[in-house]
Amino acid sequence: MGSAATPRFRFGSLRHKEICVPFKIIASQCTGCSACEPLCPNVAISEKEGSFVIEATKCTECVGHFDEPQCVAACPVDNTCVVDTSLPRYQAPG
Amino acid sequence: MNAVVGRGTYVKAAVNHGKMMQPTTDHKGCCASAKTGQASCGSKAGQGDLPTEIWEKVKDHPCYSEDAHHHYARMHVAVAPACNIQCNYCNRKYDCANESRPGVVSEKLTPEQAVRKVLAIATTIPQMTVLGIAGPGDALANPAKTFETFELVSKAAPDIKLCLSTNGLALPDYVDTIVRSKIDHVTITINMVDPEIGAQIYPWIFFNHKRYTGIEAAKILTDRQLQGLEMLSERGILCKINSVMIPNINDDHLVEVNKAVTSRGAFLHNIMPLISAPEHGTAFGRNGQRGPTAQELKALQDACEGQINMMRHCRQCRADAVGLLGDDRGPEFTTDQVMKMDVQYDLEMRKAYQKRVENERVSKAEACQKELEKLSGEISAITLLVAVATKGSGLINEHFGHAKEFQMYELSTCGAKFVGVRRVEVYCQGGYGEEDRLSTIVRGIRDCHAVFVAKIGGGPKSNLIKAGIEPVDQFAYEFIEKSAIAWFRSYLDKVRRGEVQHGERGDAAVPLRISAA
């Protein structure tokens, strides 16, 4: 029943897409509400010690899946899912 | 009184309402207009005008039946942390065990933990008849966890009624699942049917993988809410509508909301005061948006009454509340404690206990009816408020100093009508009272003519008398309505004999936190 509300589009590749940026969740601001977790098309989000974390290597900024990063759009606390500038930008394969 | 001309109308209506109206010769016995005239007791222990099949659904649901809330308890399990909209009166980061308001919980539960907790509480509190999922986010923004919990509970404890609360955004998608899961009560929070007003309450919604803001967001939300309500009504599911009264934003508009939901088959409308303080960290708390006063709230509730029942006994409870509505026992049932408990679900024991409760309700209704008959010859236009200290069971069984809340009854020749609750800080702490708290309580029930208690100390007693409120302790441990009517009859006698000059009580300048009824 959850799948009806959160269809997961699976595109073959992101080859034609621009370079994406990994997101991170600021743990001190995360309420642990889990809203982001089922929305991530890359299954990159999981719970860790009461708050949620994004696996940077899996994050594609939802490019090819949705118009906007789902974790950012659903997060109840502003500026909690943010671009992780400490990591190199995601390179689309190709 | 129904017509809303402009702001402030409700306040005027409230003042007029309590006034001694012009005595008319044809005003005899119970007023015919149902506006304010329904006494809460009846021959069928609270059934009133309800058809039997509806009464069967609500008679032991404390939120859907005012009469039931004196006798039966509910519990919420916090399995639904995620939400799909942002409301200006909600802050999801706040969690304090002493804080009682929706959206607040102390710990999240998995469906398995939730079932364990339900069984433990059903055994410890056999009058717990209802399980609700009300967040702390939105039940339908966490559909997998919500419906899994319901499925597990209905297998393990089939006698427990299931209900859920939602903001309605996802509701149309889950109506069929709700029917399949045997959920027969759904509460939808509807604060507006006008997107321009909605834009002042909801900064954004998350819908179809996209964040919407402003009027566009509010338009989607109201369309989905009303569509969901219609779909549930068609399928015979009882719907309660919660509306948060926000002065100068949606207070006048809630009359429109009331009409919109009534015409779509809602069963009960619950208009609640905005809870807003800077320390809550909500948008409204931070920008100084005030909540309504007790009088503004009551006037709006009165204005909406007529076509639909108005709920006035809501305690705006937490998403992990447990117990009778006025007495949250949630802290006794942490996950650690629940896991340690040895639970044997005993359906027979629960049934036997509930049978005793039903007998008690019948005695209460009979006593009330008998007293009401004595009132039938009375002719008077006097309507007044009294406060009652009670721990439940429909009895005057709480000490003044221990009362966490007072139940408010409106007395007239129609009988005793439950009209609301006033929360107070407990006056008596460790045997001695604190003067500040006492005067806060007195101010909080200043619009009452009397306060009914099981017991009261000398100090508070004289303070109440000084404030013009009669402390009444001669009905200790007796039924509330019966006692209130008996007292009202003797009050009318005294007025007639000239021993008492009936006067109006002032407006209770109830501080915000206390007025949260």
PDB file of C-alpha atoms in Angstrom, chain B residues 232-512:
ATOM      1  CA  LEU B 232     -15.585   8.109   4.312  1.00  0.00           C
ATOM      2  CA  SER B 233     -19.154   9.311   4.909  1.00  0.00           C
ATOM      3  CA  GLU B 234     -20.346   7.308   1.901  1.00  0.00           C
ATOM      4  CA  ARG B 235     -18.808   4.209   3.444  1.00  0.00           C
ATOM      5  CA  GLY B 236     -20.442   4.766   6.819  1.00  0.00           C
ATOM      6  CA  ILE B 237     -17.281   5.629   8.727  1.00  0.00           C
ATOM      7  CA  LEU B 238     -17.856   8.138  11.501  1.00  0.00           C
ATOM      8  CA  CYS B 239     -15.812  11.283  10.974  1.00  0.00           C
ATOM      9  CA  LYS B 240     -14.856  13.826  13.559  1.00  0.00           C
ATOM     10  CA  ILE B 241     -13.541  17.142  12.317  1.00  0.00           C
ATOM     11  CA  ASN B 242     -10.941  18.922  14.422  1.00  0.00           C
ATOM     12  CA  SER B 243     -10.512  22.636  13.808  1.00  0.00           C
ATOM     13  CA  VAL B 244      -7.961  24.841  15.525  1.00  0.00           C
ATOM     14  CA  MET B 245      -9.450  28.236  16.353  1.00  0.00           C
ATOM     15  CA  ILE B 246      -6.889  30.904  15.482  1.00  0.00           C
ATOM     16  CA  PRO B 247      -8.108  34.414  16.353  1.00  0.00           C
ATOM     17  CA  ASN B 248      -8.055  36.860  13.430  1.00  0.00           C
ATOM     18  CA  ILE B 249      -7.124  34.107  10.976  1.00  0.00           C
ATOM     19  CA  ASN B 250      -9.875  31.503  10.877  1.00  0.00           C
ATOM     20  CA  ASP B 251     -12.152  32.258  13.840  1.00  0.00           C
ATOM     21  CA  ASP B 252     -15.041  33.714  11.820  1.00  0.00           C
ATOM     22  CA  HIS B 253     -14.331  31.326   8.964  1.00  0.00           C
ATOM     23  CA  LEU B 254     -14.848  28.224  11.113  1.00  0.00           C
ATOM     24  CA  VAL B 255     -18.602  28.753  10.833  1.00  0.00           C
ATOM     25  CA  GLU B 256     -18.142  28.160   7.063  1.00  0.00           C
ATOM     26  CA  VAL B 257     -15.980  25.136   7.777  1.00  0.00           C
ATOM     27  CA  ASN B 258     -18.712  23.841  10.072  1.00  0.00           C
ATOM     28  CA  LYS B 259     -21.272  24.099   7.272  1.00  0.00           C
ATOM     29  CA  ALA B 260     -18.947  22.507   4.716  1.00  0.00           C
ATOM     30  CA  VAL B 261     -18.196  19.481   6.875  1.00  0.00           C
ATOM     31  CA  THR B 262     -21.762  19.092   8.091  1.00  0.00           C
ATOM     32  CA  SER B 263     -23.044  18.957   4.514  1.00  0.00           C
ATOM     33  CA  ARG B 264     -20.462  16.266   3.737  1.00  0.00           C
ATOM     34  CA  GLY B 265     -21.651  13.985   6.498  1.00  0.00           C
ATOM     35  CA  ALA B 266     -19.278  14.690   9.395  1.00  0.00           C
ATOM     36  CA  PHE B 267     -20.544  13.294  12.688  1.00  0.00           C
ATOM     37  CA  LEU B 268     -18.865  15.575  15.202  1.00  0.00           C
ATOM     38  CA  HIS B 269     -17.080  18.925  15.067  1.00  0.00           C
ATOM     39  CA  ASN B 270     -14.356  19.696  17.580  1.00  0.00           C
ATOM     40  CA  ILE B 271     -13.265  23.331  17.636  1.00  0.00           C
ATOM     41  CA  MET B 272     -10.141  23.582  19.764  1.00  0.00           C
ATOM     42  CA  PRO B 273      -8.244  26.640  20.925  1.00  0.00           C
ATOM     43  CA  LEU B 274      -4.854  27.361  19.394  1.00  0.00           C
ATOM     44  CA  ILE B 275      -2.098  26.443  21.843  1.00  0.00           C
ATOM     45  CA  SER B 276       0.640  28.932  21.251  1.00  0.00           C
ATOM     46  CA  ALA B 277       3.518  30.094  23.415  1.00  0.00           C
ATOM     47  CA  PRO B 278       6.935  31.408  22.359  1.00  0.00           C
ATOM     48  CA  GLU B 279       8.699  28.519  24.113  1.00  0.00           C
ATOM     49  CA  HIS B 280       6.914  25.981  21.904  1.00  0.00           C
ATOM     50  CA  GLY B 281       8.954  27.268  18.971  1.00  0.00           C
ATOM     51  CA  THR B 282       6.032  27.136  16.555  1.00  0.00           C
ATOM     52  CA  ALA B 283       5.636  29.800  13.876  1.00  0.00           C
ATOM     53  CA  PHE B 284       2.563  31.139  15.678  1.00  0.00           C
ATOM     54  CA  GLY B 285       4.323  30.968  19.032  1.00  0.00           C
ATOM     55  CA  ARG B 286       7.250  32.958  17.693  1.00  0.00           C
ATOM     56  CA  ASN B 287       5.175  35.631  15.980  1.00  0.00           C
ATOM     57  CA  GLY B 288       2.970  36.226  19.013  1.00  0.00           C
ATOM     58  CA  GLN B 289      -0.244  34.845  17.557  1.00  0.00           C
ATOM     59  CA  ARG B 290      -2.605  34.504  20.523  1.00  0.00           C
ATOM     60  CA  GLY B 291      -5.089  31.735  21.203  1.00  0.00           C
ATOM     61  CA  PRO B 292      -8.769  32.412  21.898  1.00  0.00           C
ATOM     62  CA  THR B 293     -10.161  33.042  25.369  1.00  0.00           C
ATOM     63  CA  ALA B 294     -12.472  30.489  26.938  1.00  0.00           C
ATOM     64  CA  GLN B 295     -15.425  32.755  26.187  1.00  0.00           C
ATOM     65  CA  GLU B 296     -14.518  33.282  22.535  1.00  0.00           C
ATOM     66  CA  LEU B 297     -14.174  29.536  22.136  1.00  0.00           C
ATOM     67  CA  LYS B 298     -17.497  28.731  23.781  1.00  0.00           C
ATOM     68  CA  ALA B 299     -19.313  31.392  21.758  1.00  0.00           C
ATOM     69  CA  LEU B 300     -17.975  29.955  18.504  1.00  0.00           C
ATOM     70  CA  GLN B 301     -18.888  26.424  19.584  1.00  0.00           C
ATOM     71  CA  ASP B 302     -22.384  27.628  20.478  1.00  0.00           C
ATOM     72  CA  ALA B 303     -22.691  29.399  17.122  1.00  0.00           C
ATOM     73  CA  CYS B 304     -21.805  26.190  15.268  1.00  0.00           C
ATOM     74  CA  GLU B 305     -24.105  23.939  17.276  1.00  0.00           C
ATOM     75  CA  GLY B 306     -27.354  22.863  15.708  1.00  0.00           C
ATOM     76  CA  GLN B 307     -26.938  20.627  12.694  1.00  0.00           C
ATOM     77  CA  ILE B 308     -23.951  18.750  14.079  1.00  0.00           C
ATOM     78  CA  ASN B 309     -22.764  17.754  17.544  1.00  0.00           C
ATOM     79  CA  MET B 310     -19.994  19.910  18.912  1.00  0.00           C
ATOM     80  CA  MET B 311     -17.251  18.240  20.905  1.00  0.00           C
ATOM     81  CA  ARG B 312     -16.441  20.198  24.048  1.00  0.00           C
ATOM     82  CA  HIS B 313     -14.567  17.644  26.099  1.00  0.00           C
ATOM     83  CA  CYS B 314     -11.365  17.484  24.028  1.00  0.00           C
ATOM     84  CA  ARG B 315      -8.135  17.709  26.061  1.00  0.00           C
ATOM     85  CA  GLN B 316      -5.910  18.175  22.985  1.00  0.00           C
ATOM     86  CA  CYS B 317      -3.889  15.212  24.048  1.00  0.00           C
ATOM     87  CA  ARG B 318      -0.448  14.041  23.085  1.00  0.00           C
ATOM     88  CA  ALA B 319       0.136  11.466  20.361  1.00  0.00           C
ATOM     89  CA  ASP B 320       1.140   8.984  23.096  1.00  0.00           C
ATOM     90  CA  ALA B 321      -1.565   9.734  25.671  1.00  0.00           C
ATOM     91  CA  VAL B 322      -3.037   6.894  27.747  1.00  0.00           C
ATOM     92  CA  GLY B 323      -6.059   6.765  30.031  1.00  0.00           C
ATOM     93  CA  LEU B 324      -9.174   8.788  30.725  1.00  0.00           C
ATOM     94  CA  LEU B 325      -9.112  12.031  28.758  1.00  0.00           C
ATOM     95  CA  GLY B 326      -8.311  14.246  31.740  1.00  0.00           C
ATOM     96  CA  ASP B 327      -5.737  11.971  33.326  1.00  0.00           C
ATOM     97  CA  ASP B 328      -2.754  11.021  31.176  1.00  0.00           C
ATOM     98  CA  ARG B 329      -1.096   7.845  32.444  1.00  0.00           C
ATOM     99  CA  GLY B 330       1.308   7.639  29.508  1.00  0.00           C
ATOM    100  CA  PRO B 331       4.443   8.075  31.649  1.00  0.00           C
ATOM    101  CA  GLU B 332       3.610   4.811  33.483  1.00  0.00           C
ATOM    102  CA  PHE B 333       3.971   2.875  30.245  1.00  0.00           C
ATOM    103  CA  THR B 334       7.376   3.511  28.729  1.00  0.00           C
ATOM    104  CA  THR B 335       8.637   0.892  26.286  1.00  0.00           C
ATOM    105  CA  ASP B 336      11.094  -0.390  28.902  1.00  0.00           C
ATOM    106  CA  GLN B 337       8.338  -0.871  31.448  1.00  0.00           C
ATOM    107  CA  VAL B 338       5.937  -2.420  28.950  1.00  0.00           C
ATOM    108  CA  MET B 339       8.552  -4.933  27.796  1.00  0.00           C
ATOM    109  CA  LYS B 340       9.052  -6.043  31.402  1.00  0.00           C
ATOM    110  CA  MET B 341       5.334  -6.575  32.045  1.00  0.00           C
ATOM    111  CA  ASP B 342       3.877 -10.059  31.996  1.00  0.00           C
ATOM    112  CA  VAL B 343       0.759  -9.614  29.919  1.00  0.00           C
ATOM    113  CA  GLN B 344      -2.093 -12.088  29.646  1.00  0.00           C
ATOM    114  CA  TYR B 345      -4.835 -10.613  27.516  1.00  0.00           C
ATOM    115  CA  ASP B 346      -8.020 -11.465  29.365  1.00  0.00           C
ATOM    116  CA  LEU B 347     -11.071 -10.593  27.307  1.00  0.00           C
ATOM    117  CA  GLU B 348     -13.499 -11.946  29.911  1.00  0.00           C
ATOM    118  CA  MET B 349     -12.045  -9.773  32.645  1.00  0.00           C
ATOM    119  CA  ARG B 350     -12.352  -6.731  30.378  1.00  0.00           C
ATOM    120  CA  LYS B 351     -15.954  -7.551  29.519  1.00  0.00           C
ATOM    121  CA  ALA B 352     -16.873  -8.031  33.182  1.00  0.00           C
ATOM    122  CA  TYR B 353     -15.279  -4.719  34.098  1.00  0.00           C
ATOM    123  CA  GLN B 354     -17.058  -2.910  31.276  1.00  0.00           C
ATOM    124  CA  LYS B 355     -20.359  -4.441  32.350  1.00  0.00           C
ATOM    125  CA  ARG B 356     -19.882  -2.830  35.755  1.00  0.00           C
ATOM    126  CA  VAL B 357     -19.153   0.475  34.040  1.00  0.00           C
ATOM    127  CA  GLU B 358     -22.360   0.175  32.019  1.00  0.00           C
ATOM    128  CA  ASN B 359     -24.372  -0.473  35.185  1.00  0.00           C
ATOM    129  CA  GLU B 360     -22.820   2.606  36.736  1.00  0.00           C
ATOM    130  CA  ARG B 361     -23.816   4.652  33.679  1.00  0.00           C
ATOM    131  CA  VAL B 362     -27.390   3.465  33.902  1.00  0.00           C
ATOM    132  CA  SER B 363     -27.591   4.415  37.605  1.00  0.00           C
ATOM    133  CA  LYS B 364     -26.094   7.803  36.769  1.00  0.00           C
ATOM    134  CA  ALA B 365     -28.648   8.451  34.037  1.00  0.00           C
ATOM    135  CA  GLU B 366     -31.540   7.311  36.209  1.00  0.00           C
ATOM    136  CA  ALA B 367     -30.477   9.545  39.069  1.00  0.00           C
ATOM    137  CA  CYS B 368     -30.162  12.467  36.682  1.00  0.00           C
ATOM    138  CA  GLN B 369     -33.529  11.785  35.101  1.00  0.00           C
ATOM    139  CA  LYS B 370     -35.224  11.629  38.488  1.00  0.00           C
ATOM    140  CA  GLU B 371     -33.713  14.930  39.538  1.00  0.00           C
ATOM    141  CA  LEU B 372     -34.605  16.470  36.204  1.00  0.00           C
ATOM    142  CA  GLU B 373     -38.243  15.534  36.696  1.00  0.00           C
ATOM    143  CA  LYS B 374     -38.298  17.556  39.906  1.00  0.00           C
ATOM    144  CA  LEU B 375     -37.155  20.520  37.834  1.00  0.00           C
ATOM    145  CA  SER B 376     -39.898  20.149  35.255  1.00  0.00           C
ATOM    146  CA  GLY B 377     -42.274  22.610  36.886  1.00  0.00           C
ATOM    147  CA  GLU B 378     -39.670  25.341  37.257  1.00  0.00           C
ATOM    148  CA  ILE B 379     -39.987  28.526  35.276  1.00  0.00           C
ATOM    149  CA  SER B 380     -36.832  30.561  35.116  1.00  0.00           C
ATOM    150  CA  ALA B 381     -34.617  32.163  32.531  1.00  0.00           C
ATOM    151  CA  ILE B 382     -31.522  31.822  34.668  1.00  0.00           C
ATOM    152  CA  THR B 383     -28.598  30.088  32.989  1.00  0.00           C
ATOM    153  CA  LEU B 384     -25.323  29.775  34.853  1.00  0.00           C
ATOM    154  CA  LEU B 385     -22.009  27.938  34.836  1.00  0.00           C
ATOM    155  CA  VAL B 386     -20.597  25.690  37.524  1.00  0.00           C
ATOM    156  CA  ALA B 387     -17.207  23.970  37.747  1.00  0.00           C
ATOM    157  CA  VAL B 388     -16.792  20.371  38.917  1.00  0.00           C
ATOM    158  CA  ALA B 389     -13.721  18.595  40.321  1.00  0.00           C
ATOM    159  CA  THR B 390     -13.828  14.991  39.140  1.00  0.00           C
ATOM    160  CA  LYS B 391     -11.530  12.036  38.546  1.00  0.00           C
ATOM    161  CA  GLY B 392     -14.047  10.335  36.265  1.00  0.00           C
ATOM    162  CA  SER B 393     -17.004   7.933  36.428  1.00  0.00           C
ATOM    163  CA  GLY B 394     -19.356  10.933  36.344  1.00  0.00           C
ATOM    164  CA  LEU B 395     -18.804  11.536  40.073  1.00  0.00           C
ATOM    165  CA  ILE B 396     -17.815  14.560  42.141  1.00  0.00           C
ATOM    166  CA  ASN B 397     -14.803  12.701  43.469  1.00  0.00           C
ATOM    167  CA  GLU B 398     -11.806  15.028  43.389  1.00  0.00           C
ATOM    168  CA  HIS B 399     -10.444  17.364  46.058  1.00  0.00           C
ATOM    169  CA  PHE B 400     -10.289  21.013  45.053  1.00  0.00           C
ATOM    170  CA  GLY B 401      -6.569  21.086  45.745  1.00  0.00           C
ATOM    171  CA  HIS B 402      -5.786  18.022  43.652  1.00  0.00           C
ATOM    172  CA  ALA B 403      -7.848  18.941  40.588  1.00  0.00           C
ATOM    173  CA  LYS B 404      -5.840  19.176  37.361  1.00  0.00           C
ATOM    174  CA  GLU B 405      -8.918  20.403  35.553  1.00  0.00           C
ATOM    175  CA  PHE B 406     -12.487  21.434  36.185  1.00  0.00           C
ATOM    176  CA  GLN B 407     -15.371  20.212  34.088  1.00  0.00           C
ATOM    177  CA  MET B 408     -17.782  22.988  33.202  1.00  0.00           C
ATOM    178  CA  TYR B 409     -21.544  22.515  33.292  1.00  0.00           C
ATOM    179  CA  GLU B 410     -24.175  24.981  32.167  1.00  0.00           C
ATOM    180  CA  LEU B 411     -27.259  24.811  34.359  1.00  0.00           C
ATOM    181  CA  SER B 412     -30.716  25.925  33.360  1.00  0.00           C
ATOM    182  CA  THR B 413     -34.236  24.586  33.661  1.00  0.00           C
ATOM    183  CA  CYS B 414     -33.234  22.286  30.771  1.00  0.00           C
ATOM    184  CA  GLY B 415     -30.887  20.478  33.152  1.00  0.00           C
ATOM    185  CA  ALA B 416     -27.118  20.201  33.315  1.00  0.00           C
ATOM    186  CA  LYS B 417     -25.195  20.461  30.081  1.00  0.00           C
ATOM    187  CA  PHE B 418     -21.491  19.694  29.773  1.00  0.00           C
ATOM    188  CA  VAL B 419     -19.893  22.689  28.061  1.00  0.00           C
ATOM    189  CA  GLY B 420     -16.150  22.295  28.458  1.00  0.00           C
ATOM    190  CA  VAL B 421     -13.056  21.783  30.544  1.00  0.00           C
ATOM    191  CA  ARG B 422     -10.626  24.184  32.192  1.00  0.00           C
ATOM    192  CA  ARG B 423      -7.177  22.927  32.919  1.00  0.00           C
ATOM    193  CA  VAL B 424      -5.446  24.276  36.011  1.00  0.00           C
ATOM    194  CA  GLU B 425      -2.149  23.799  37.731  1.00  0.00           C
ATOM    195  CA  VAL B 426      -2.578  21.564  40.747  1.00  0.00           C
ATOM    196  CA  TYR B 427      -3.137  23.869  43.696  1.00  0.00           C
ATOM    197  CA  CYS B 428      -2.201  21.609  46.522  1.00  0.00           C
ATOM    198  CA  GLN B 429       1.433  20.461  46.389  1.00  0.00           C
ATOM    199  CA  GLY B 430       2.518  18.302  49.300  1.00  0.00           C
ATOM    200  CA  GLY B 431      -0.170  19.438  51.675  1.00  0.00           C
ATOM    201  CA  TYR B 432       0.107  23.191  51.408  1.00  0.00           C
ATOM    202  CA  GLY B 433      -1.305  25.449  48.778  1.00  0.00           C
ATOM    203  CA  GLU B 434       0.395  28.288  47.054  1.00  0.00           C
ATOM    204  CA  GLU B 435      -1.424  31.564  47.002  1.00  0.00           C
ATOM    205  CA  ASP B 436      -0.447  32.457  43.422  1.00  0.00           C
ATOM    206  CA  ARG B 437      -1.789  29.252  42.028  1.00  0.00           C
ATOM    207  CA  LEU B 438      -4.964  29.588  44.039  1.00  0.00           C
ATOM    208  CA  SER B 439      -5.695  33.015  42.651  1.00  0.00           C
ATOM    209  CA  THR B 440      -4.942  31.753  39.123  1.00  0.00           C
ATOM    210  CA  ILE B 441      -7.516  29.001  39.599  1.00  0.00           C
ATOM    211  CA  VAL B 442     -10.065  31.426  40.999  1.00  0.00           C
ATOM    212  CA  ARG B 443      -9.517  33.702  37.986  1.00  0.00           C
ATOM    213  CA  GLY B 444      -9.798  30.676  35.701  1.00  0.00           C
ATOM    214  CA  ILE B 445     -13.296  29.806  36.940  1.00  0.00           C
ATOM    215  CA  ARG B 446     -14.412  33.350  37.712  1.00  0.00           C
ATOM    216  CA  ASP B 447     -17.378  32.980  35.334  1.00  0.00           C
ATOM    217  CA  CYS B 448     -18.830  30.206  37.521  1.00  0.00           C
ATOM    218  CA  HIS B 449     -21.441  30.585  40.228  1.00  0.00           C
ATOM    219  CA  ALA B 450     -20.290  27.501  42.126  1.00  0.00           C
ATOM    220  CA  VAL B 451     -17.576  24.876  42.225  1.00  0.00           C
ATOM    221  CA  PHE B 452     -18.434  21.294  43.189  1.00  0.00           C
ATOM    222  CA  VAL B 453     -15.736  19.357  45.028  1.00  0.00           C
ATOM    223  CA  ALA B 454     -15.319  16.201  47.097  1.00  0.00           C
ATOM    224  CA  LYS B 455     -13.385  18.172  49.681  1.00  0.00           C
ATOM    225  CA  ILE B 456     -11.871  21.620  50.088  1.00  0.00           C
ATOM    226  CA  GLY B 457      -9.620  23.285  52.643  1.00  0.00           C
ATOM    227  CA  GLY B 458     -10.524  26.364  54.680  1.00  0.00           C
ATOM    228  CA  GLY B 459      -8.201  28.780  52.856  1.00  0.00           C
ATOM    229  CA  PRO B 460      -9.367  28.091  49.316  1.00  0.00           C
ATOM    230  CA  LYS B 461     -12.951  27.983  50.536  1.00  0.00           C
ATOM    231  CA  SER B 462     -12.868  31.528  51.894  1.00  0.00           C
ATOM    232  CA  ASN B 463     -11.013  32.784  48.807  1.00  0.00           C
ATOM    233  CA  LEU B 464     -13.696  31.337  46.558  1.00  0.00           C
ATOM    234  CA  ILE B 465     -16.480  32.862  48.650  1.00  0.00           C
ATOM    235  CA  LYS B 466     -14.676  36.199  48.532  1.00  0.00           C
ATOM    236  CA  ALA B 467     -14.590  35.905  44.732  1.00  0.00           C
ATOM    237  CA  GLY B 468     -18.326  35.187  44.702  1.00  0.00           C
ATOM    238  CA  ILE B 469     -17.997  31.499  43.796  1.00  0.00           C
ATOM    239  CA  GLU B 470     -19.855  29.121  46.092  1.00  0.00           C
ATOM    240  CA  PRO B 471     -17.779  26.091  47.103  1.00  0.00           C
ATOM    241  CA  VAL B 472     -20.157  23.111  47.224  1.00  0.00           C
ATOM    242  CA  ASP B 473     -18.975  19.993  49.045  1.00  0.00           C
ATOM    243  CA  GLN B 474     -22.223  18.501  50.297  1.00  0.00           C
ATOM    244  CA  PHE B 475     -22.523  16.328  47.161  1.00  0.00           C
ATOM    245  CA  ALA B 476     -19.142  14.633  47.628  1.00  0.00           C
ATOM    246  CA  TYR B 477     -18.865  11.308  45.733  1.00  0.00           C
ATOM    247  CA  GLU B 478     -22.323  11.697  44.215  1.00  0.00           C
ATOM    248  CA  PHE B 479     -23.191  11.873  40.497  1.00  0.00           C
ATOM    249  CA  ILE B 480     -22.332  15.198  38.879  1.00  0.00           C
ATOM    250  CA  GLU B 481     -25.472  15.981  36.891  1.00  0.00           C
ATOM    251  CA  LYS B 482     -27.913  14.867  39.559  1.00  0.00           C
ATOM    252  CA  SER B 483     -26.100  16.947  42.160  1.00  0.00           C
ATOM    253  CA  ALA B 484     -25.783  19.984  39.927  1.00  0.00           C
ATOM    254  CA  ILE B 485     -29.498  19.944  39.148  1.00  0.00           C
ATOM    255  CA  ALA B 486     -30.362  19.513  42.843  1.00  0.00           C
ATOM    256  CA  TRP B 487     -28.128  22.462  43.708  1.00  0.00           C
ATOM    257  CA  PHE B 488     -29.637  24.521  40.892  1.00  0.00           C
ATOM    258  CA  ARG B 489     -33.152  23.863  42.189  1.00  0.00           C
ATOM    259  CA  SER B 490     -32.217  25.090  45.634  1.00  0.00           C
ATOM    260  CA  TYR B 491     -30.475  28.075  44.039  1.00  0.00           C
ATOM    261  CA  LEU B 492     -33.666  28.976  42.184  1.00  0.00           C
ATOM    262  CA  ASP B 493     -35.582  28.611  45.459  1.00  0.00           C
ATOM    263  CA  LYS B 494     -33.219  30.996  47.195  1.00  0.00           C
ATOM    264  CA  VAL B 495     -33.513  33.501  44.367  1.00  0.00           C
ATOM    265  CA  ARG B 496     -37.296  33.268  44.527  1.00  0.00           C
ATOM    266  CA  ARG B 497     -37.324  33.784  48.276  1.00  0.00           C
ATOM    267  CA  GLY B 498     -35.018  36.740  47.874  1.00  0.00           C
ATOM    268  CA  GLU B 499     -32.214  35.142  49.920  1.00  0.00           C
ATOM    269  CA  VAL B 500     -29.888  35.345  46.958  1.00  0.00           C
ATOM    270  CA  GLN B 501     -29.669  38.082  44.399  1.00  0.00           C
ATOM    271  CA  HIS B 502     -28.901  36.388  41.062  1.00  0.00           C
ATOM    272  CA  GLY B 503     -26.166  38.302  39.315  1.00  0.00           C
ATOM    273  CA  GLU B 504     -23.988  37.831  36.303  1.00  0.00           C
ATOM    274  CA  ARG B 505     -20.472  36.506  36.717  1.00  0.00           C
ATOM    275  CA  GLY B 506     -17.681  38.255  34.881  1.00  0.00           C
ATOM    276  CA  ASP B 507     -15.790  36.997  31.901  1.00  0.00           C
ATOM    277  CA  ALA B 508     -13.121  34.555  33.052  1.00  0.00           C
ATOM    278  CA  ALA B 509      -9.884  36.211  32.020  1.00  0.00           C
ATOM    279  CA  VAL B 510      -8.373  32.814  31.616  1.00  0.00           C
ATOM    280  CA  PRO B 511      -4.661  32.731  30.900  1.00  0.00           C
ATOM    281  CA  LEU B 512      -3.808  30.990  27.662  1.00  0.00           C
TER     282      LEU B 512
END
